[in-house]
PDB file of C-alpha atoms in Angstrom:
ATOM      1  CA  MET A1235    -139.190 125.292 -51.446  1.00 50.00           C
ATOM      2  CA  PHE A1236    -138.471 121.353 -50.847  1.00 46.00           C
ATOM      3  CA  LYS A1237    -136.981 122.161 -48.233  1.00 49.00           C
ATOM      4  CA  LYS A1238    -139.888 124.019 -46.389  1.00 49.00           C
ATOM      5  CA  ALA A1239    -142.003 121.757 -47.865  1.00 46.00           C
ATOM      6  CA  LEU A1240    -139.771 119.057 -45.760  1.00 45.00           C
ATOM      7  CA  PHE A1241    -139.823 120.736 -42.513  1.00 44.00           C
ATOM      8  CA  LEU A1242    -143.343 121.386 -42.885  1.00 45.00           C
ATOM      9  CA  PHE A1243    -143.655 117.957 -42.956  1.00 42.00           C
ATOM     10  CA  SER A1244    -141.194 116.971 -40.643  1.00 46.00           C
ATOM     11  CA  LEU A1245    -142.953 120.026 -37.754  1.00 43.00           C
ATOM     12  CA  ILE A1246    -146.887 118.156 -38.629  1.00 43.00           C
ATOM     13  CA  LEU A1247    -145.218 114.698 -37.958  1.00 43.00           C
ATOM     14  CA  ILE A1248    -143.720 115.903 -34.247  1.00 42.00           C
ATOM     15  CA  LEU A1249    -146.439 117.733 -33.168  1.00 43.00           C
ATOM     16  CA  SER A1250    -148.833 114.726 -33.845  1.00 42.00           C
ATOM     17  CA  SER A1251    -146.302 112.155 -31.783  1.00 44.00           C
ATOM     18  CA  VAL A1252    -146.838 114.618 -28.755  1.00 48.00           C
ATOM     19  CA  PHE A1253    -150.396 115.499 -28.689  1.00 50.00           C
ATOM     20  CA  SER A1254    -152.202 113.149 -30.214  1.00 70.00           C
ATOM     21  CA  LEU A1255    -152.583 109.396 -28.385  1.00 84.00           C
ATOM     22  CA  ARG A1256    -153.837 105.871 -30.006  1.00 90.00           C
ATOM     23  CA  LEU A1257    -156.753 104.741 -28.438  1.00 93.00           C
ATOM     24  CA  ILE A1258    -157.115 100.656 -29.369  1.00 92.00           C
ATOM     25  CA  GLY A1259    -160.475 100.093 -27.755  1.00 89.00           C
ATOM     26  CA  PRO A1260    -163.669  99.725 -28.098  1.00 90.00           C
ATOM     27  CA  VAL A1261    -162.809 102.162 -30.767  1.00 86.00           C
ATOM     28  CA  TYR A1262    -159.695 102.140 -33.167  1.00 89.00           C
ATOM     29  CA  THR A1263    -158.558 106.068 -33.368  1.00 89.00           C
ATOM     30  CA  ASP A1264    -156.278 108.713 -32.728  1.00 91.00           C
ATOM     31  CA  LEU A1265    -156.859 110.685 -29.485  1.00 88.00           C
ATOM     32  CA  ASN A1266    -156.537 114.984 -29.955  1.00 87.00           C
ATOM     33  CA  GLY A1267    -157.896 115.893 -26.747  1.00 83.00           C
ATOM     34  CA  GLU A1268    -161.857 116.533 -24.951  1.00 87.00           C
ATOM     35  CA  ASP A1269    -162.181 113.327 -27.018  1.00 93.00           C
ATOM     36  CA  TYR A1270    -165.579 110.724 -26.894  1.00 95.00           C
ATOM     37  CA  VAL A1271    -164.502 107.057 -26.550  1.00 95.00           C
ATOM     38  CA  GLY A1272    -167.443 105.349 -26.432  1.00 96.00           C
ATOM     39  CA  SER A1273    -171.062 104.808 -24.907  1.00 96.00           C
ATOM     40  CA  ILE A1274    -172.568 102.067 -21.997  1.00 95.00           C
ATOM     41  CA  LEU A1275    -176.147 101.422 -20.120  1.00 93.00           C
ATOM     42  CA  PRO A1276    -176.833 102.329 -16.487  1.00 92.00           C
ATOM     43  CA  GLY A1277    -174.339  99.152 -14.679  1.00 91.00           C
ATOM     44  CA  SER A1278    -171.759  98.273 -17.429  1.00 93.00           C
ATOM     45  CA  THR A1279    -168.709  98.229 -17.666  1.00 94.00           C
ATOM     46  CA  ILE A1280    -166.257 100.403 -20.899  1.00 96.00           C
ATOM     47  CA  GLU A1281    -162.910  99.373 -21.192  1.00 96.00           C
ATOM     48  CA  LEU A1282    -160.781 101.702 -22.732  1.00 96.00           C
ATOM     49  CA  THR A1283    -157.453 100.115 -23.854  1.00 96.00           C
ATOM     50  CA  PHE A1284    -154.622 102.204 -25.201  1.00 95.00           C
ATOM     51  CA  SER A1285    -151.035 101.577 -26.976  1.00 93.00           C
ATOM     52  CA  LYS A1286    -148.126 102.856 -25.257  1.00 90.00           C
ATOM     53  CA  GLN A1287    -147.052 103.583 -28.075  1.00 85.00           C
ATOM     54  CA  PHE A1288    -143.486 101.293 -28.759  1.00 84.00           C
ATOM     55  CA  ASP A1289    -142.530 102.348 -25.191  1.00 83.00           C
ATOM     56  CA  ARG A1290    -143.328 106.196 -25.185  1.00 87.00           C
ATOM     57  CA  PHE A1291    -145.506 105.414 -22.196  1.00 89.00           C
ATOM     58  CA  LEU A1292    -144.818 103.135 -19.268  1.00 90.00           C
ATOM     59  CA  SER A1293    -147.739 103.635 -17.954  1.00 92.00           C
ATOM     60  CA  LEU A1294    -151.807 105.352 -17.661  1.00 94.00           C
ATOM     61  CA  LYS A1295    -153.144 106.692 -14.479  1.00 95.00           C
ATOM     62  CA  LEU A1296    -156.358 108.085 -13.397  1.00 96.00           C
ATOM     63  CA  ILE A1297    -155.839 111.559 -12.224  1.00 95.00           C
ATOM     64  CA  SER A1298    -160.059 112.623 -11.964  1.00 94.00           C
ATOM     65  CA  GLN A1299    -162.326 111.514  -9.400  1.00 94.00           C
ATOM     66  CA  LEU A1300    -165.069 109.852 -10.262  1.00 95.00           C
ATOM     67  CA  PRO A1301    -168.267 110.084  -8.909  1.00 95.00           C
ATOM     68  CA  ASN A1302    -170.425 108.226  -5.821  1.00 95.00           C
ATOM     69  CA  GLY A1303    -170.712 104.850  -7.231  1.00 95.00           C
ATOM     70  CA  PHE A1304    -168.130 104.417  -9.584  1.00 97.00           C
ATOM     71  CA  GLU A1305    -165.353 101.873  -9.211  1.00 97.00           C
ATOM     72  CA  SER A1306    -162.075 102.014 -11.424  1.00 97.00           C
ATOM     73  CA  LYS A1307    -159.832  99.108 -12.440  1.00 97.00           C
ATOM     74  CA  ILE A1308    -155.938  99.576 -14.538  1.00 96.00           C
ATOM     75  CA  VAL A1309    -154.199  96.642 -15.690  1.00 96.00           C
ATOM     76  CA  GLU A1310    -151.051  97.134 -17.820  1.00 94.00           C
ATOM     77  CA  GLU A1311    -149.764  94.680 -19.877  1.00 92.00           C
ATOM     78  CA  VAL A1312    -146.134  94.715 -22.451  1.00 89.00           C
ATOM     79  CA  ASP A1313    -147.372  97.036 -24.884  1.00 92.00           C
ATOM     80  CA  TYR A1314    -150.609  98.802 -24.314  1.00 92.00           C
ATOM     81  CA  SER A1315    -152.751  99.857 -21.083  1.00 95.00           C
ATOM     82  CA  LYS A1316    -156.494  98.987 -19.962  1.00 96.00           C
ATOM     83  CA  LEU A1317    -159.201 101.631 -17.637  1.00 97.00           C
ATOM     84  CA  PHE A1318    -162.075  99.657 -16.698  1.00 97.00           C
ATOM     85  CA  ILE A1319    -164.288 102.025 -15.410  1.00 97.00           C
ATOM     86  CA  TYR A1320    -167.008 100.178 -13.142  1.00 96.00           C
ATOM     87  CA  SER A1321    -170.847 102.628 -13.555  1.00 95.00           C
ATOM     88  CA  PRO A1322    -173.193 101.434 -11.260  1.00 93.00           C
ATOM     89  CA  LYS A1323    -177.284 100.778 -12.207  1.00 90.00           C
ATOM     90  CA  ASN A1324    -178.283 104.266 -10.986  1.00 91.00           C
ATOM     91  CA  ALA A1325    -175.856 105.432 -12.367  1.00 93.00           C
ATOM     92  CA  SER A1326    -178.024 109.079 -14.497  1.00 94.00           C
ATOM     93  CA  LEU A1327    -177.427 110.027 -18.023  1.00 95.00           C
ATOM     94  CA  GLY A1328    -175.188 112.190 -19.296  1.00 97.00           C
ATOM     95  CA  ALA A1329    -171.548 112.493 -20.491  1.00 97.00           C
ATOM     96  CA  TYR A1330    -168.719 112.138 -17.881  1.00 97.00           C
ATOM     97  CA  PRO A1331    -165.265 113.795 -18.167  1.00 97.00           C
ATOM     98  CA  LEU A1332    -161.893 111.391 -17.350  1.00 96.00           C
ATOM     99  CA  THR A1333    -158.345 113.591 -17.253  1.00 96.00           C
ATOM    100  CA  LEU A1334    -155.780 110.300 -17.797  1.00 95.00           C
ATOM    101  CA  GLU A1335    -152.104 111.187 -17.410  1.00 94.00           C
ATOM    102  CA  PHE A1336    -149.948 109.307 -20.433  1.00 93.00           C
ATOM    103  CA  VAL A1337    -146.262 108.323 -17.719  1.00 92.00           C
ATOM    104  CA  GLY A1338    -143.389 108.059 -19.620  1.00 87.00           C
ATOM    105  CA  GLU A1339    -139.512 107.629 -18.067  1.00 86.00           C
ATOM    106  CA  LYS A1340    -138.573 110.997 -20.635  1.00 83.00           C
ATOM    107  CA  GLU A1341    -142.200 112.488 -20.259  1.00 84.00           C
ATOM    108  CA  SER A1342    -145.292 112.519 -19.198  1.00 88.00           C
ATOM    109  CA  VAL A1343    -148.686 113.652 -20.632  1.00 90.00           C
ATOM    110  CA  VAL A1344    -152.436 114.351 -19.482  1.00 92.00           C
ATOM    111  CA  PHE A1345    -155.494 114.290 -22.339  1.00 91.00           C
ATOM    112  CA  LYS A1346    -158.474 114.419 -21.349  1.00 94.00           C
ATOM    113  CA  VAL A1347    -161.565 111.558 -22.688  1.00 95.00           C
ATOM    114  CA  TYR A1348    -165.521 111.225 -21.855  1.00 96.00           C
ATOM    115  CA  PHE A1349    -168.163 108.516 -21.982  1.00 97.00           C
ATOM    116  CA  LEU A1350    -171.151 108.967 -22.323  1.00 97.00           C
ATOM    117  CA  ILE A1351    -173.925 106.771 -19.955  1.00 96.00           C
ATOM    118  CA  GLU A1352    -176.765 106.238 -22.154  1.00 94.00           C
ATOM    119  CA  LYS A1353    -180.122 104.343 -22.483  1.00 89.00           C
ATOM    120  CA  GLU A1354    -181.993 102.540 -26.258  1.00 90.00           C
ATOM    121  CA  LEU A1355    -178.650 101.429 -26.671  1.00 94.00           C
ATOM    122  CA  LEU A1356    -179.737  97.669 -26.521  1.00 95.00           C
ATOM    123  CA  ASN A1357    -182.715  96.350 -28.716  1.00 95.00           C
ATOM    124  CA  VAL A1358    -184.181  92.292 -29.539  1.00 97.00           C
ATOM    125  CA  SER A1359    -186.457  91.518 -32.155  1.00 96.00           C
ATOM    126  CA  SER A1360    -188.149  87.686 -32.400  1.00 95.00           C
ATOM    127  CA  ASP A1361    -187.233  85.932 -35.408  1.00 94.00           C
ATOM    128  CA  ASN A1362    -191.006  83.629 -35.357  1.00 95.00           C
ATOM    129  CA  TYR A1363    -194.271  84.047 -32.565  1.00 94.00           C
ATOM    130  CA  PHE A1364    -195.443  81.052 -33.302  1.00 96.00           C
ATOM    131  CA  VAL A1365    -194.645  77.398 -33.697  1.00 96.00           C
ATOM    132  CA  TYR A1366    -195.763  73.779 -34.703  1.00 94.00           C
ATOM    133  CA  SER A1367    -194.576  71.160 -32.628  1.00 93.00           C
ATOM    134  CA  GLY A1368    -195.542  67.924 -30.525  1.00 92.00           C
ATOM    135  CA  VAL A1369    -196.189  67.084 -27.246  1.00 91.00           C
ATOM    136  CA  GLY A1370    -192.619  66.732 -25.226  1.00 88.00           C
ATOM    137  CA  ASP A1371    -191.105  68.054 -28.439  1.00 91.00           C
ATOM    138  CA  LYS A1372    -188.922  71.056 -28.610  1.00 92.00           C
ATOM    139  CA  ALA A1373    -190.397  74.447 -29.904  1.00 95.00           C
ATOM    140  CA  VAL A1374    -187.491  77.089 -31.215  1.00 97.00           C
ATOM    141  CA  TYR A1375    -188.011  80.515 -30.817  1.00 97.00           C
ATOM    142  CA  ASP A1376    -185.397  82.327 -32.621  1.00 97.00           C
ATOM    143  CA  PHE A1377    -184.506  85.900 -31.352  1.00 98.00           C
ATOM    144  CA  THR A1378    -181.643  88.735 -32.862  1.00 98.00           C
ATOM    145  CA  PHE A1379    -180.388  90.846 -29.629  1.00 97.00           C
ATOM    146  CA  ILE A1380    -178.748  93.949 -30.287  1.00 97.00           C
ATOM    147  CA  ASN A1381    -176.000  94.850 -28.499  1.00 96.00           C
ATOM    148  CA  ASN A1382    -174.941  99.287 -30.142  1.00 96.00           C
ATOM    149  CA  SER A1383    -172.908  99.938 -26.277  1.00 96.00           C
ATOM    150  CA  HIS A1384    -169.238  99.857 -26.287  1.00 96.00           C
ATOM    151  CA  ALA A1385    -169.605  96.928 -23.480  1.00 94.00           C
ATOM    152  CA  ASP A1386    -170.530  93.479 -23.658  1.00 94.00           C
ATOM    153  CA  VAL A1387    -173.800  92.763 -22.591  1.00 94.00           C
ATOM    154  CA  ASN A1388    -175.891  89.807 -21.203  1.00 95.00           C
ATOM    155  CA  PHE A1389    -179.521  89.374 -22.281  1.00 96.00           C
ATOM    156  CA  THR A1390    -181.659  87.374 -19.785  1.00 96.00           C
ATOM    157  CA  VAL A1391    -184.761  85.387 -21.134  1.00 96.00           C
ATOM    158  CA  MET A1392    -187.483  84.276 -18.998  1.00 95.00           C
ATOM    159  CA  ASN A1393    -191.016  82.793 -19.884  1.00 95.00           C
ATOM    160  CA  GLU A1394    -194.023  81.878 -17.769  1.00 95.00           C
ATOM    161  CA  LEU A1395    -194.673  79.148 -18.647  1.00 94.00           C
ATOM    162  CA  PRO A1396    -193.699  76.163 -16.331  1.00 92.00           C
ATOM    163  CA  TRP A1397    -190.484  75.028 -15.300  1.00 90.00           C
ATOM    164  CA  PHE A1398    -190.686  71.939 -17.019  1.00 89.00           C
ATOM    165  CA  TRP A1399    -191.622  72.768 -20.261  1.00 93.00           C
ATOM    166  CA  ASN A1400    -187.729  74.614 -20.063  1.00 91.00           C
ATOM    167  CA  SER A1401    -186.240  71.311 -19.876  1.00 87.00           C
ATOM    168  CA  ASP A1402    -185.776  68.237 -21.071  1.00 83.00           C
ATOM    169  CA  SER A1403    -184.804  66.333 -18.237  1.00 77.00           C
ATOM    170  CA  PHE A1404    -186.027  66.375 -14.976  1.00 69.00           C
ATOM    171  CA  PHE A1405    -183.913  69.218 -13.497  1.00 75.00           C
ATOM    172  CA  LYS A1406    -185.460  72.831 -13.483  1.00 79.00           C
ATOM    173  CA  GLN A1407    -182.606  74.675 -15.893  1.00 81.00           C
ATOM    174  CA  ASP A1408    -181.823  78.205 -14.676  1.00 84.00           C
ATOM    175  CA  ALA A1409    -183.059  81.072 -17.328  1.00 88.00           C
ATOM    176  CA  LEU A1410    -181.371  81.211 -20.840  1.00 93.00           C
ATOM    177  CA  LYS A1411    -178.610  84.077 -20.705  1.00 95.00           C
ATOM    178  CA  ILE A1412    -176.952  85.106 -24.603  1.00 96.00           C
ATOM    179  CA  PHE A1413    -173.841  86.679 -24.529  1.00 96.00           C
ATOM    180  CA  VAL A1414    -173.442  90.052 -26.993  1.00 97.00           C
ATOM    181  CA  PRO A1415    -170.269  91.607 -27.339  1.00 95.00           C
ATOM    182  CA  ALA A1416    -169.978  94.997 -27.583  1.00 94.00           C
ATOM    183  CA  ARG A1417    -171.009  96.621 -30.631  1.00 95.00           C
ATOM    184  CA  SER A1418    -172.131  93.489 -32.781  1.00 96.00           C
ATOM    185  CA  THR A1419    -175.511  91.140 -33.254  1.00 97.00           C
ATOM    186  CA  LYS A1420    -175.615  87.999 -32.389  1.00 97.00           C
ATOM    187  CA  LYS A1421    -178.620  85.165 -33.181  1.00 97.00           C
ATOM    188  CA  GLY A1422    -180.314  82.905 -29.718  1.00 96.00           C
ATOM    189  CA  SER A1423    -183.019  80.775 -29.456  1.00 96.00           C
ATOM    190  CA  MET A1424    -185.340  79.484 -27.164  1.00 96.00           C
ATOM    191  CA  ILE A1425    -186.755  75.970 -26.890  1.00 95.00           C
ATOM    192  CA  VAL A1426    -189.372  74.823 -24.948  1.00 95.00           C
ATOM    193  CA  TYR A1427    -191.089  71.354 -24.900  1.00 94.00           C
ATOM    194  CA  PRO A1428    -195.425  71.307 -24.692  1.00 93.00           C
ATOM    195  CA  ARG A1429    -196.123  69.030 -22.603  1.00 90.00           C
ATOM    196  CA  LYS A1430    -200.197  69.231 -23.767  1.00 90.00           C
ATOM    197  CA  GLN A1431    -201.544  69.246 -26.445  1.00 90.00           C
ATOM    198  CA  GLY A1432    -203.816  72.086 -28.249  1.00 93.00           C
ATOM    199  CA  GLU A1433    -202.570  76.004 -28.966  1.00 95.00           C
ATOM    200  CA  THR A1434    -201.022  77.226 -26.217  1.00 95.00           C
ATOM    201  CA  ILE A1435    -200.230  81.372 -25.477  1.00 96.00           C
ATOM    202  CA  PHE A1436    -197.753  82.795 -23.485  1.00 96.00           C
ATOM    203  CA  ASN A1437    -195.759  85.316 -22.440  1.00 97.00           C
ATOM    204  CA  THR A1438    -191.837  85.843 -23.045  1.00 97.00           C
ATOM    205  CA  THR A1439    -189.677  88.517 -21.487  1.00 96.00           C
ATOM    206  CA  ILE A1440    -186.278  89.786 -22.591  1.00 96.00           C
ATOM    207  CA  LEU A1441    -184.000  91.323 -19.587  1.00 94.00           C
ATOM    208  CA  PHE A1442    -181.006  93.917 -21.305  1.00 92.00           C
ATOM    209  CA  ASP A1443    -178.413  93.686 -19.227  1.00 85.00           C
ATOM    210  CA  ASN A1444    -177.915  95.119 -16.153  1.00 73.00           C
ATOM    211  CA  SER A1445    -180.040  98.084 -16.660  1.00 75.00           C
ATOM    212  CA  SER A1446    -184.453  98.327 -15.871  1.00 77.00           C
ATOM    213  CA  GLU A1447    -185.059  97.653 -19.728  1.00 86.00           C
ATOM    214  CA  SER A1448    -187.132  95.221 -20.958  1.00 92.00           C
ATOM    215  CA  ARG A1449    -189.130  93.597 -23.495  1.00 95.00           C
ATOM    216  CA  ALA A1450    -192.112  91.443 -23.689  1.00 96.00           C
ATOM    217  CA  PHE A1451    -193.240  88.814 -25.880  1.00 97.00           C
ATOM    218  CA  SER A1452    -197.068  87.401 -27.010  1.00 97.00           C
ATOM    219  CA  LEU A1453    -195.938  83.744 -28.510  1.00 97.00           C
ATOM    220  CA  ARG A1454    -197.609  80.793 -29.730  1.00 97.00           C
ATOM    221  CA  LEU A1455    -197.627  77.434 -29.427  1.00 95.00           C
ATOM    222  CA  ASN A1456    -199.868  74.360 -31.267  1.00 96.00           C
ATOM    223  CA  ALA A1457    -198.716  70.926 -29.994  1.00 93.00           C
ATOM    224  CA  THR A1458    -200.095  67.566 -31.652  1.00 92.00           C
ATOM    225  CA  PRO A1459    -200.433  65.087 -28.933  1.00 83.00           C
ATOM    226  CA  SER A1460    -197.840  62.652 -29.836  1.00 62.00           C
ATOM    227  CA  ILE A1461    -196.379  59.370 -29.407  1.00 54.00           C
ATOM    228  CA  LYS A1462    -193.080  60.995 -27.001  1.00 56.00           C
ATOM    229  CA  GLY A1463    -195.274  62.861 -25.691  1.00 50.00           C
ATOM    230  CA  LYS A1464    -197.773  60.325 -24.464  1.00 53.00           C
ATOM    231  CA  MET A1465    -195.280  57.999 -22.451  1.00 54.00           C
ATOM    232  CA  GLU A1466    -193.510  60.761 -20.879  1.00 55.00           C
ATOM    233  CA  SER A1467    -196.731  62.607 -19.062  1.00 54.00           C
ATOM    234  CA  VAL A1468    -196.621  59.508 -16.373  1.00 51.00           C
ATOM    235  CA  PHE A1469    -193.691  61.720 -15.595  1.00 51.00           C
ATOM    236  CA  PHE A1470    -195.314  64.985 -15.249  1.00 52.00           C
ATOM    237  CA  GLY A1471    -198.318  63.847 -13.480  1.00 49.00           C
ATOM    238  CA  LEU A1472    -196.577  61.179 -11.160  1.00 48.00           C
ATOM    239  CA  PRO A1473    -198.259  62.978  -7.947  1.00 47.00           C
ATOM    240  CA  PHE A1474    -201.869  62.238  -8.864  1.00 44.00           C
ATOM    241  CA  TYR A1475    -201.308  58.597 -10.009  1.00 46.00           C
ATOM    242  CA  SER A1476    -202.780  55.760  -8.243  1.00 49.00           C
ATOM    243  CA  PHE A1477    -199.977  53.639  -6.607  1.00 48.00           C
ATOM    244  CA  SER A1478    -201.023  50.383  -7.135  1.00 53.00           C
ATOM    245  CA  LEU A1479    -200.744  51.170 -10.687  1.00 46.00           C
ATOM    246  CA  MET A1480    -196.946  52.921 -10.164  1.00 49.00           C
ATOM    247  CA  PRO A1481    -194.651  50.299 -11.963  1.00 56.00           C
ATOM    248  CA  ASN A1482    -196.731  50.481 -15.025  1.00 51.00           C
ATOM    249  CA  TYR A1483    -196.749  53.500 -14.800  1.00 48.00           C
ATOM    250  CA  LEU A1484    -193.022  54.314 -15.100  1.00 52.00           C
ATOM    251  CA  ILE A1485    -192.002  50.901 -17.447  1.00 51.00           C
ATOM    252  CA  ASN A1486    -194.352  53.272 -19.636  1.00 52.00           C
ATOM    253  CA  GLY A1487    -191.945  57.131 -19.267  1.00 50.00           C
ATOM    254  CA  LEU A1488    -189.007  55.148 -19.381  1.00 52.00           C
ATOM    255  CA  PHE A1489    -190.253  53.376 -22.889  1.00 48.00           C
ATOM    256  CA  SER A1490    -190.872  57.531 -23.241  1.00 51.00           C
ATOM    257  CA  LEU A1491    -187.341  58.191 -23.368  1.00 51.00           C
ATOM    258  CA  TYR A1492    -186.152  56.346 -26.690  1.00 50.00           C
ATOM    259  CA  PHE A1493    -188.261  58.970 -28.561  1.00 49.00           C
ATOM    260  CA  ASN A1494    -185.991  61.468 -28.849  1.00 49.00           C
TER     261      ASN A1494
END
């Protein structure tokens, strides 16, 4: 009886080693064929990492052909093989099967897996819609960025304020980008510098990576007068001042730099 049980256990181990493969990322699991390996948005890249199982396999091949617009790349490392699938922005939603061959010195194994291209995998929420600040002082709006896909993504934050409200210097800054790794949540902040006192209501749009999805927020800002704001206002209104008084304006502006 004991010998039969030992034989059955050994047989199960042999079969499992022959008919299963280990996926390291984006999820860690043993594959048995026709397995789901992750979801991405149109325009995103899914990165599949397979274990070579202690040199049992030496390389990976993609046997199946990808649809038009898709691209692939295989990177071989010492202990694992990586398969990158690049999807186009206009990729159709649904399941995409992949036929893979794992090549070894003594054996080769063909496996089938699939990934999904879906929408509504990303989301963002605003942690504060209304901020008090002084003119020229920073006003901070906090957001929570959610990435439920199996690919790293970038969120792009854009508002309708004049460009000089988005920087504490006199140089225009690029749009704010928040990088969020796969299957994770991240906090991020947008900082604006009000240039006039009173209440300002403005729209902010957050673009979801390479997709056409986005989320819009209506934000409020109440700015009170400040010494720094009064002094540095000369820089932003410089074209409208009298040239005869230019030296005085510049002195006031330079003085404002000490009120940071």
